Structure formats: structure tokens, C-alpha cells
C-alpha atoms as a PDB file:
ATOM      1  CA  MET A   1      16.459-178.390  34.873  1.00  0.00           C
ATOM      2  CA  ALA A   2      16.794-181.996  33.857  1.00  0.00           C
ATOM      3  CA  ASN A   3      20.158-183.630  33.673  1.00  0.00           C
ATOM      4  CA  ASN A   4      20.116-184.394  29.956  1.00  0.00           C
ATOM      5  CA  ASN A   5      23.815-184.020  29.166  1.00  0.00           C
ATOM      6  CA  LYS A   6      25.338-187.127  27.661  1.00  0.00           C
ATOM      7  CA  GLU A   7      28.533-186.564  29.597  1.00  0.00           C
ATOM      8  CA  LYS A   8      28.265-187.660  33.209  1.00  0.00           C
ATOM      9  CA  LEU A   9      30.662-187.192  36.064  1.00  0.00           C
ATOM     10  CA  ILE A  10      29.104-189.790  38.321  1.00  0.00           C
ATOM     11  CA  PRO A  11      29.223-193.489  37.313  1.00  0.00           C
ATOM     12  CA  LYS A  12      26.186-195.710  37.765  1.00  0.00           C
ATOM     13  CA  LYS A  13      27.823-197.738  40.524  1.00  0.00           C
ATOM     14  CA  ALA A  14      28.269-194.569  42.614  1.00  0.00           C
ATOM     15  CA  LEU A  15      24.628-193.608  42.081  1.00  0.00           C
ATOM     16  CA  PHE A  16      23.526-197.099  43.090  1.00  0.00           C
ATOM     17  CA  ARG A  17      25.638-196.961  46.221  1.00  0.00           C
ATOM     18  CA  ALA A  18      24.290-193.502  47.088  1.00  0.00           C
ATOM     19  CA  ALA A  19      20.708-194.728  46.735  1.00  0.00           C
ATOM     20  CA  MET A  20      21.429-197.766  48.918  1.00  0.00           C
ATOM     21  CA  ILE A  21      23.107-195.611  51.565  1.00  0.00           C
ATOM     22  CA  TRP A  22      20.071-193.335  51.695  1.00  0.00           C
ATOM     23  CA  GLU A  23      17.553-196.141  52.112  1.00  0.00           C
ATOM     24  CA  THR A  24      19.663-198.144  54.561  1.00  0.00           C
ATOM     25  CA  TRP A  25      20.933-195.401  56.875  1.00  0.00           C
ATOM     26  CA  VAL A  26      18.379-192.603  56.445  1.00  0.00           C
ATOM     27  CA  GLN A  27      16.867-193.006  59.919  1.00  0.00           C
ATOM     28  CA  THR A  28      19.983-193.794  61.938  1.00  0.00           C
ATOM     29  CA  CYS A  29      21.215-190.325  62.863  1.00  0.00           C
ATOM     30  CA  TYR A  30      18.317-188.039  63.711  1.00  0.00           C
ATOM     31  CA  ASN A  31      18.763-184.851  65.697  1.00  0.00           C
ATOM     32  CA  TYR A  32      16.490-181.903  66.359  1.00  0.00           C
ATOM     33  CA  GLU A  33      18.755-179.426  64.602  1.00  0.00           C
ATOM     34  CA  ARG A  34      19.140-181.197  61.243  1.00  0.00           C
ATOM     35  CA  MET A  35      16.741-184.184  61.348  1.00  0.00           C
ATOM     36  CA  MET A  36      17.888-186.188  58.268  1.00  0.00           C
ATOM     37  CA  GLY A  37      20.645-183.768  57.354  1.00  0.00           C
ATOM     38  CA  MET A  38      23.411-186.164  58.352  1.00  0.00           C
ATOM     39  CA  ALA A  39      21.847-188.956  56.278  1.00  0.00           C
ATOM     40  CA  CYS A  40      21.565-186.579  53.331  1.00  0.00           C
ATOM     41  CA  ALA A  41      25.271-185.742  53.536  1.00  0.00           C
ATOM     42  CA  HIS A  42      26.089-189.439  53.995  1.00  0.00           C
ATOM     43  CA  THR A  43      24.291-190.148  50.711  1.00  0.00           C
ATOM     44  CA  PHE A  44      26.711-187.823  48.897  1.00  0.00           C
ATOM     45  CA  LEU A  45      29.834-189.658  50.065  1.00  0.00           C
ATOM     46  CA  PRO A  46      30.057-192.005  47.040  1.00  0.00           C
ATOM     47  CA  VAL A  47      29.546-189.166  44.524  1.00  0.00           C
ATOM     48  CA  VAL A  48      31.370-186.132  45.908  1.00  0.00           C
ATOM     49  CA  LYS A  49      34.785-187.478  44.900  1.00  0.00           C
ATOM     50  CA  TYR A  50      33.631-187.676  41.274  1.00  0.00           C
ATOM     51  CA  LEU A  51      32.257-184.135  41.278  1.00  0.00           C
ATOM     52  CA  TYR A  52      35.391-182.480  42.666  1.00  0.00           C
ATOM     53  CA  PRO A  53      38.150-185.130  42.544  1.00  0.00           C
ATOM     54  CA  ASN A  54      41.030-182.735  43.284  1.00  0.00           C
ATOM     55  CA  ASP A  55      39.335-179.941  45.192  1.00  0.00           C
ATOM     56  CA  LYS A  56      38.898-180.563  48.928  1.00  0.00           C
ATOM     57  CA  ALA A  57      37.495-177.076  49.485  1.00  0.00           C
ATOM     58  CA  LYS A  58      34.603-177.626  47.070  1.00  0.00           C
ATOM     59  CA  GLN A  59      33.998-181.088  48.476  1.00  0.00           C
ATOM     60  CA  THR A  60      33.737-179.591  51.947  1.00  0.00           C
ATOM     61  CA  ASP A  61      31.416-176.843  50.695  1.00  0.00           C
ATOM     62  CA  LEU A  62      29.123-179.392  49.051  1.00  0.00           C
ATOM     63  CA  MET A  63      28.994-181.675  52.092  1.00  0.00           C
ATOM     64  CA  THR A  64      28.322-178.730  54.392  1.00  0.00           C
ATOM     65  CA  ARG A  65      25.470-177.569  52.158  1.00  0.00           C
ATOM     66  CA  GLU A  66      23.902-181.019  52.015  1.00  0.00           C
ATOM     67  CA  MET A  67      24.087-181.405  55.798  1.00  0.00           C
ATOM     68  CA  GLU A  68      21.514-178.686  56.371  1.00  0.00           C
ATOM     69  CA  PHE A  69      18.071-179.376  57.862  1.00  0.00           C
ATOM     70  CA  PHE A  70      16.164-181.987  55.880  1.00  0.00           C
ATOM     71  CA  ASN A  71      13.154-184.116  56.744  1.00  0.00           C
ATOM     72  CA  VAL A  72      10.999-186.195  54.402  1.00  0.00           C
ATOM     73  CA  HIS A  73       9.432-189.614  53.953  1.00  0.00           C
ATOM     74  CA  PRO A  74      12.411-191.903  53.206  1.00  0.00           C
ATOM     75  CA  GLU A  75      11.027-193.771  50.199  1.00  0.00           C
ATOM     76  CA  PHE A  76       8.989-191.024  48.553  1.00  0.00           C
ATOM     77  CA  GLY A  77      11.615-188.404  49.359  1.00  0.00           C
ATOM     78  CA  SER A  78      14.474-190.332  47.777  1.00  0.00           C
ATOM     79  CA  CYS A  79      13.779-188.544  44.481  1.00  0.00           C
ATOM     80  CA  ILE A  80      14.862-185.304  46.173  1.00  0.00           C
ATOM     81  CA  LEU A  81      18.275-186.810  46.852  1.00  0.00           C
ATOM     82  CA  GLY A  82      18.533-187.935  43.243  1.00  0.00           C
ATOM     83  CA  LEU A  83      17.553-184.459  42.130  1.00  0.00           C
ATOM     84  CA  ALA A  84      20.074-182.829  44.462  1.00  0.00           C
ATOM     85  CA  ILE A  85      22.851-185.043  43.107  1.00  0.00           C
ATOM     86  CA  SER A  86      21.806-184.158  39.556  1.00  0.00           C
ATOM     87  CA  LEU A  87      21.941-180.439  40.341  1.00  0.00           C
ATOM     88  CA  GLU A  88      25.289-180.742  42.098  1.00  0.00           C
ATOM     89  CA  GLU A  89      26.618-182.629  39.072  1.00  0.00           C
ATOM     90  CA  GLU A  90      25.470-179.894  36.694  1.00  0.00           C
ATOM     91  CA  LYS A  91      27.008-177.289  38.986  1.00  0.00           C
ATOM     92  CA  ALA A  92      30.309-179.190  39.012  1.00  0.00           C
ATOM     93  CA  MET A  93      30.223-179.299  35.200  1.00  0.00           C
ATOM     94  CA  GLY A  94      30.115-175.522  35.049  1.00  0.00           C
ATOM     95  CA  LYS A  95      26.427-174.692  35.001  1.00  0.00           C
ATOM     96  CA  ASP A  96      25.493-171.551  36.934  1.00  0.00           C
ATOM     97  CA  ILE A  97      23.411-173.008  39.751  1.00  0.00           C
ATOM     98  CA  PRO A  98      23.415-171.007  43.010  1.00  0.00           C
ATOM     99  CA  ASN A  99      23.836-172.910  46.248  1.00  0.00           C
ATOM    100  CA  GLU A 100      20.590-171.391  47.514  1.00  0.00           C
ATOM    101  CA  PHE A 101      18.674-172.836  44.564  1.00  0.00           C
ATOM    102  CA  ILE A 102      19.613-176.412  45.493  1.00  0.00           C
ATOM    103  CA  THR A 103      18.708-175.819  49.134  1.00  0.00           C
ATOM    104  CA  ASN A 104      15.392-174.164  48.243  1.00  0.00           C
ATOM    105  CA  ILE A 105      14.410-176.971  45.865  1.00  0.00           C
ATOM    106  CA  LYS A 106      15.012-179.564  48.576  1.00  0.00           C
ATOM    107  CA  THR A 107      13.099-177.510  51.121  1.00  0.00           C
ATOM    108  CA  SER A 108      10.104-176.899  48.836  1.00  0.00           C
ATOM    109  CA  LEU A 109       9.750-180.570  47.899  1.00  0.00           C
ATOM    110  CA  MET A 110      10.238-182.267  51.250  1.00  0.00           C
ATOM    111  CA  GLY A 111       6.882-181.128  52.708  1.00  0.00           C
ATOM    112  CA  PRO A 112       4.568-182.350  49.905  1.00  0.00           C
ATOM    113  CA  LEU A 113       6.457-185.618  49.452  1.00  0.00           C
ATOM    114  CA  ALA A 114       6.435-186.254  53.192  1.00  0.00           C
ATOM    115  CA  GLY A 115       2.655-185.819  53.179  1.00  0.00           C
ATOM    116  CA  VAL A 116       1.945-188.160  50.300  1.00  0.00           C
ATOM    117  CA  GLY A 117       4.540-190.660  51.524  1.00  0.00           C
ATOM    118  CA  ASP A 118       3.149-190.909  55.041  1.00  0.00           C
ATOM    119  CA  THR A 119      -0.407-191.195  53.731  1.00  0.00           C
ATOM    120  CA  ILE A 120       0.246-193.956  51.208  1.00  0.00           C
ATOM    121  CA  TRP A 121       2.983-195.845  53.056  1.00  0.00           C
ATOM    122  CA  GLN A 122       1.606-195.828  56.589  1.00  0.00           C
ATOM    123  CA  GLY A 123      -2.090-195.472  55.814  1.00  0.00           C
ATOM    124  CA  VAL A 124      -2.452-197.865  52.893  1.00  0.00           C
ATOM    125  CA  LEU A 125       0.532-200.089  52.089  1.00  0.00           C
ATOM    126  CA  ILE A 126       1.561-201.204  55.583  1.00  0.00           C
ATOM    127  CA  PRO A 127      -2.002-201.896  56.861  1.00  0.00           C
ATOM    128  CA  ILE A 128      -2.839-203.921  53.736  1.00  0.00           C
ATOM    129  CA  LEU A 129       0.337-206.004  53.965  1.00  0.00           C
ATOM    130  CA  LEU A 130      -0.121-206.519  57.693  1.00  0.00           C
ATOM    131  CA  ALA A 131      -3.728-207.632  57.246  1.00  0.00           C
ATOM    132  CA  LEU A 132      -2.767-210.125  54.542  1.00  0.00           C
ATOM    133  CA  CYS A 133       0.195-211.511  56.468  1.00  0.00           C
ATOM    134  CA  ILE A 134      -1.707-211.736  59.753  1.00  0.00           C
ATOM    135  CA  ASP A 135      -4.333-213.792  57.932  1.00  0.00           C
ATOM    136  CA  VAL A 136      -1.558-216.051  56.625  1.00  0.00           C
ATOM    137  CA  THR A 137      -0.368-216.614  60.187  1.00  0.00           C
ATOM    138  CA  LEU A 138      -3.843-217.144  61.635  1.00  0.00           C
ATOM    139  CA  SER A 139      -4.926-219.502  58.852  1.00  0.00           C
ATOM    140  CA  GLY A 140      -1.849-221.605  59.513  1.00  0.00           C
ATOM    141  CA  GLY A 141      -2.608-222.010  63.171  1.00  0.00           C
ATOM    142  CA  GLY A 142      -0.034-219.491  64.354  1.00  0.00           C
ATOM    143  CA  ASN A 143       2.912-220.278  62.084  1.00  0.00           C
ATOM    144  CA  ILE A 144       5.677-217.748  61.430  1.00  0.00           C
ATOM    145  CA  TRP A 145       5.210-217.519  57.668  1.00  0.00           C
ATOM    146  CA  GLY A 146       3.078-214.402  57.877  1.00  0.00           C
ATOM    147  CA  ALA A 147       5.897-212.529  59.585  1.00  0.00           C
ATOM    148  CA  VAL A 148       8.462-213.935  57.147  1.00  0.00           C
ATOM    149  CA  VAL A 149       6.406-212.969  54.102  1.00  0.00           C
ATOM    150  CA  TYR A 150       5.787-209.486  55.511  1.00  0.00           C
ATOM    151  CA  GLY A 151       9.480-208.932  56.178  1.00  0.00           C
ATOM    152  CA  ILE A 152      10.509-210.067  52.695  1.00  0.00           C
ATOM    153  CA  LEU A 153       7.808-208.077  50.905  1.00  0.00           C
ATOM    154  CA  MET A 154       8.524-204.891  52.848  1.00  0.00           C
ATOM    155  CA  PHE A 155      12.254-205.240  52.195  1.00  0.00           C
ATOM    156  CA  LEU A 156      11.758-205.687  48.457  1.00  0.00           C
ATOM    157  CA  ILE A 157       9.107-202.996  48.081  1.00  0.00           C
ATOM    158  CA  THR A 158      11.078-200.508  50.161  1.00  0.00           C
ATOM    159  CA  TYR A 159      14.396-200.867  48.370  1.00  0.00           C
ATOM    160  CA  ILE A 160      13.026-201.243  44.842  1.00  0.00           C
ATOM    161  CA  PHE A 161      10.673-198.275  45.138  1.00  0.00           C
ATOM    162  CA  SER A 162      13.240-196.085  46.876  1.00  0.00           C
ATOM    163  CA  TYR A 163      15.889-196.814  44.236  1.00  0.00           C
ATOM    164  CA  ALA A 164      13.484-196.255  41.331  1.00  0.00           C
ATOM    165  CA  ASN A 165      12.323-192.983  42.877  1.00  0.00           C
ATOM    166  CA  PHE A 166      15.928-191.911  43.502  1.00  0.00           C
ATOM    167  CA  MET A 167      16.840-192.495  39.858  1.00  0.00           C
ATOM    168  CA  PHE A 168      13.676-190.730  38.713  1.00  0.00           C
ATOM    169  CA  GLY A 169      14.774-187.622  40.584  1.00  0.00           C
ATOM    170  CA  TYR A 170      18.263-187.861  39.139  1.00  0.00           C
ATOM    171  CA  HIS A 171      17.161-188.246  35.510  1.00  0.00           C
ATOM    172  CA  ALA A 172      13.981-186.126  35.514  1.00  0.00           C
ATOM    173  CA  GLY A 173      15.335-183.074  37.304  1.00  0.00           C
ATOM    174  CA  SER A 174      13.493-180.275  39.069  1.00  0.00           C
ATOM    175  CA  ASP A 175      11.295-179.271  36.112  1.00  0.00           C
ATOM    176  CA  ALA A 176       9.595-182.657  35.916  1.00  0.00           C
ATOM    177  CA  ILE A 177       9.026-182.889  39.665  1.00  0.00           C
ATOM    178  CA  MET A 178       7.699-179.342  39.957  1.00  0.00           C
ATOM    179  CA  ASP A 179       5.452-179.944  36.932  1.00  0.00           C
ATOM    180  CA  PHE A 180       4.121-183.042  38.699  1.00  0.00           C
ATOM    181  CA  LEU A 181       3.266-180.942  41.754  1.00  0.00           C
ATOM    182  CA  GLU A 182       1.838-177.934  39.908  1.00  0.00           C
ATOM    183  CA  LYS A 183      -0.609-180.017  37.845  1.00  0.00           C
ATOM    184  CA  GLY A 184      -2.393-181.077  41.020  1.00  0.00           C
ATOM    185  CA  ILE A 185      -1.463-184.730  40.578  1.00  0.00           C
ATOM    186  CA  LEU A 186      -0.150-184.802  44.137  1.00  0.00           C
ATOM    187  CA  ASN A 187      -3.440-183.565  45.601  1.00  0.00           C
ATOM    188  CA  LYS A 188      -5.410-186.146  43.618  1.00  0.00           C
ATOM    189  CA  LEU A 189      -3.017-188.851  44.741  1.00  0.00           C
ATOM    190  CA  LEU A 190      -3.371-187.770  48.358  1.00  0.00           C
ATOM    191  CA  LYS A 191      -7.162-187.740  48.137  1.00  0.00           C
ATOM    192  CA  GLY A 192      -7.253-191.193  46.574  1.00  0.00           C
ATOM    193  CA  ALA A 193      -4.804-192.549  49.139  1.00  0.00           C
ATOM    194  CA  SER A 194      -6.847-191.077  51.984  1.00  0.00           C
ATOM    195  CA  ILE A 195     -10.032-192.720  50.683  1.00  0.00           C
ATOM    196  CA  MET A 196      -8.278-196.050  50.248  1.00  0.00           C
ATOM    197  CA  GLY A 197      -6.740-195.688  53.701  1.00  0.00           C
ATOM    198  CA  CYS A 198     -10.192-195.232  55.243  1.00  0.00           C
ATOM    199  CA  MET A 199     -11.432-198.336  53.424  1.00  0.00           C
ATOM    200  CA  VAL A 200      -8.459-200.326  54.662  1.00  0.00           C
ATOM    201  CA  MET A 201      -8.975-199.161  58.235  1.00  0.00           C
ATOM    202  CA  GLY A 202     -12.658-200.050  57.997  1.00  0.00           C
ATOM    203  CA  GLY A 203     -11.758-203.573  56.905  1.00  0.00           C
ATOM    204  CA  LEU A 204      -9.227-203.920  59.712  1.00  0.00           C
ATOM    205  CA  ILE A 205     -11.801-202.798  62.281  1.00  0.00           C
ATOM    206  CA  VAL A 206     -14.246-205.490  61.128  1.00  0.00           C
ATOM    207  CA  ASN A 207     -11.636-208.250  61.228  1.00  0.00           C
ATOM    208  CA  TYR A 208      -9.562-207.440  64.296  1.00  0.00           C
ATOM    209  CA  VAL A 209     -11.588-205.276  66.731  1.00  0.00           C
ATOM    210  CA  LYS A 210     -13.989-207.403  68.741  1.00  0.00           C
ATOM    211  CA  LEU A 211     -16.681-205.958  71.020  1.00  0.00           C
ATOM    212  CA  LYS A 212     -20.052-207.559  71.760  1.00  0.00           C
ATOM    213  CA  CYS A 213     -22.930-206.592  73.990  1.00  0.00           C
ATOM    214  CA  GLY A 214     -24.006-209.215  76.526  1.00  0.00           C
ATOM    215  CA  LEU A 215     -27.314-207.644  77.588  1.00  0.00           C
ATOM    216  CA  THR A 216     -30.497-209.618  77.062  1.00  0.00           C
ATOM    217  CA  ILE A 217     -34.153-208.808  77.742  1.00  0.00           C
ATOM    218  CA  THR A 218     -36.523-211.580  78.790  1.00  0.00           C
ATOM    219  CA  THR A 219     -40.230-211.058  78.128  1.00  0.00           C
ATOM    220  CA  SER A 220     -42.988-213.701  78.275  1.00  0.00           C
ATOM    221  CA  GLY A 221     -40.450-216.477  78.134  1.00  0.00           C
ATOM    222  CA  ALA A 222     -38.661-215.047  75.074  1.00  0.00           C
ATOM    223  CA  VAL A 223     -35.074-213.854  75.271  1.00  0.00           C
ATOM    224  CA  PHE A 224     -34.170-210.770  73.267  1.00  0.00           C
ATOM    225  CA  SER A 225     -30.426-210.374  72.722  1.00  0.00           C
ATOM    226  CA  LEU A 226     -29.364-206.817  72.006  1.00  0.00           C
ATOM    227  CA  GLN A 227     -26.278-208.046  70.140  1.00  0.00           C
ATOM    228  CA  GLU A 228     -27.935-210.649  67.903  1.00  0.00           C
ATOM    229  CA  SER A 229     -31.406-209.163  67.460  1.00  0.00           C
ATOM    230  CA  LEU A 230     -30.492-205.477  67.295  1.00  0.00           C
ATOM    231  CA  PHE A 231     -26.855-204.671  66.552  1.00  0.00           C
ATOM    232  CA  ASP A 232     -26.133-207.615  64.236  1.00  0.00           C
ATOM    233  CA  ALA A 233     -29.462-207.218  62.460  1.00  0.00           C
ATOM    234  CA  VAL A 234     -29.471-203.442  62.007  1.00  0.00           C
ATOM    235  CA  LEU A 235     -25.835-202.249  62.206  1.00  0.00           C
ATOM    236  CA  PRO A 236     -23.331-205.118  62.159  1.00  0.00           C
ATOM    237  CA  ASN A 237     -19.988-204.310  63.799  1.00  0.00           C
ATOM    238  CA  ILE A 238     -21.239-200.957  65.063  1.00  0.00           C
ATOM    239  CA  LEU A 239     -19.741-201.545  68.519  1.00  0.00           C
ATOM    240  CA  PRO A 240     -16.175-202.187  67.230  1.00  0.00           C
ATOM    241  CA  LEU A 241     -16.523-199.055  65.099  1.00  0.00           C
ATOM    242  CA  CYS A 242     -17.684-197.000  68.099  1.00  0.00           C
ATOM    243  CA  LEU A 243     -14.786-198.343  70.170  1.00  0.00           C
ATOM    244  CA  THR A 244     -12.276-197.459  67.446  1.00  0.00           C
ATOM    245  CA  MET A 245     -13.685-193.972  66.942  1.00  0.00           C
ATOM    246  CA  GLY A 246     -13.746-193.444  70.703  1.00  0.00           C
ATOM    247  CA  VAL A 247     -10.048-194.335  70.954  1.00  0.00           C
ATOM    248  CA  TYR A 248      -9.336-192.044  68.006  1.00  0.00           C
ATOM    249  CA  GLY A 249     -11.226-189.218  69.721  1.00  0.00           C
ATOM    250  CA  LEU A 250      -9.198-189.659  72.908  1.00  0.00           C
ATOM    251  CA  MET A 251      -5.973-189.591  70.886  1.00  0.00           C
ATOM    252  CA  GLN A 252      -7.121-186.319  69.312  1.00  0.00           C
ATOM    253  CA  LYS A 253      -7.538-184.961  72.839  1.00  0.00           C
ATOM    254  CA  LYS A 254      -3.883-185.850  73.549  1.00  0.00           C
ATOM    255  CA  TRP A 255      -4.562-188.869  75.728  1.00  0.00           C
ATOM    256  CA  THR A 256      -1.513-191.087  76.059  1.00  0.00           C
ATOM    257  CA  SER A 257      -1.618-194.707  74.900  1.00  0.00           C
ATOM    258  CA  VAL A 258      -1.158-195.884  78.511  1.00  0.00           C
ATOM    259  CA  LYS A 259      -4.243-193.974  79.683  1.00  0.00           C
ATOM    260  CA  ILE A 260      -6.309-195.315  76.785  1.00  0.00           C
ATOM    261  CA  ILE A 261      -5.225-198.908  77.488  1.00  0.00           C
ATOM    262  CA  LEU A 262      -6.036-198.554  81.200  1.00  0.00           C
ATOM    263  CA  LEU A 263      -9.454-197.112  80.333  1.00  0.00           C
ATOM    264  CA  MET A 264     -10.180-200.007  77.970  1.00  0.00           C
ATOM    265  CA  VAL A 265      -9.132-202.512  80.632  1.00  0.00           C
ATOM    266  CA  ALA A 266     -11.414-200.831  83.175  1.00  0.00           C
ATOM    267  CA  ILE A 267     -14.347-200.816  80.751  1.00  0.00           C
ATOM    268  CA  GLY A 268     -13.720-204.484  79.927  1.00  0.00           C
ATOM    269  CA  VAL A 269     -13.599-205.512  83.584  1.00  0.00           C
ATOM    270  CA  VAL A 270     -16.716-203.554  84.586  1.00  0.00           C
ATOM    271  CA  GLY A 271     -18.610-204.550  81.443  1.00  0.00           C
ATOM    272  CA  GLY A 272     -17.729-208.206  81.899  1.00  0.00           C
ATOM    273  CA  PHE A 273     -18.605-208.222  85.609  1.00  0.00           C
ATOM    274  CA  PHE A 274     -22.088-206.791  85.031  1.00  0.00           C
ATOM    275  CA  ASN A 275     -22.559-208.802  81.823  1.00  0.00           C
ATOM    276  CA  ILE A 276     -22.845-205.625  79.764  1.00  0.00           C
ATOM    277  CA  LEU A 277     -20.134-206.911  77.465  1.00  0.00           C
ATOM    278  CA  ALA A 278     -19.990-210.490  76.262  1.00  0.00           C
END
């Protein structure tokens, strides 16, 4: 159901403003009943007056419908808002589109797009950018440029991607998005992102998690260091990996971050006192 009509009710400036409202204010009014519903309705403010310029009742009906429960990854889910605006525009132009159809389309898409968005954004993009920008800061002796670069890059990537995705949803329509999902492209994308995310996390563990064994064995005047002669020779960085996986296991068992931090402090103090940890 692509919006292919040459005649449009909504000007480009209103679409641009709607996309900017979504990305800027999407996470400012959460509640347990509607989650992002208020932000979704807020996104329609610049366009509703063009859909029903002289009909307050229909404007109210539209805004009420778009305020229903909605929850998705902000950047990847912006295409759903573009799609919803496209469908509302076609409905306003006389096409027979039931209210339930628009709601069901939004509901069916928000789950898959939330999954792929969280995986790629939080598991791949952010860790990679953070690693690069932290290195910029460390290589400069603690300057602020890493933080500045990260802030600028995230701002540009977030707004550009969100706007492009919003316009994709508006122009492509539900058929194109559903076709994208039904062909299994989403599952392949998720699998690839998960693999890349694991690689990124592995690299971060090597660079930023430090744990060394301080135990040594002295025999016949020779000193055998478990860290240098065993761990570094056979399985480099195995201790940081074990520490990371141990923390992950505790998180899976619903340990709070405070308990995990206190446990790590205790292990560090005891290990340092008895020279188990270097």
C-alpha cells in the first residue's frame, strides 16, 4: 500500500518537521500505559492540520488513534511513523483504510524493528564508536576530543539515519516493509549484527578489561610465572574473558550491578592481599 499518488496533502516541510519531532522528543514522555504513544501523537502535530484542515472531529480521532500503545527502537522504528503518516494521508484522500489496519500495521512492525534496532545500535554501532573515541582520548593523553567526536558523530548518524528511515516508510508504504520482513532479510540482518556484536565485545574485552595472575612458582632457583609462562603463552587474555563471562553470568541470574561491583572489589582486595592477582 505504497503512497504513489502524485497529489500530496502533506508538504515536505511538514514531513521534515514531523521526523525531527520524532527523533528529538521520542523518549521524553514515557509511561507504562502507552510507552511512546505520546511521542507518536506528537509526531503527527505538523501533519494533522493538512489532512483534515477544517474538521476538528477527524483531527481528534486521528490523534487519539495515534496515541495508543507504541514502543520501538527510535531510529529503526521511525519508518513506522512515516508509514503511519502515509496511510493516514491516503485515508484522508478518500481511500478505504480501516482505523484498525493502521493500528495493526504499527503493532506488527514495532517488535521486529525494535529487535534489529537494539541489536545493531546498542550491540554494534555504539560500542565501535565508543572504542574508537576512547582510543582518541587515551592517545591524546586524556584530551576531550574523543568525547567531542563521539557526540558529533552520534548526533549526525542518529538524525540522518532516523530521517532517511522515516522517509523510506512514508514513500515505500506497508507492502515494501512487509516484503522486507517476509523475505527473511531481517533475520539475516539480525544474525549478522549479532556476530559482529560478539566480535566487537571480544575486542573491547581485550583492550579494556585488565586482570592478571600474580602467582609464581619457584623451583631450583627458577621462577615460573603463571601469567607469563602459562596464560600469556597458551591462552592470552583468558582471565579478562573469564571475568567478563562471570559478570555476564551473574547478570543472567538477576544480580544487581551494585552486588556485582562489591563482589569485584572484594575479589580484587583479597586477590591483591594474597598476591593471587597482580
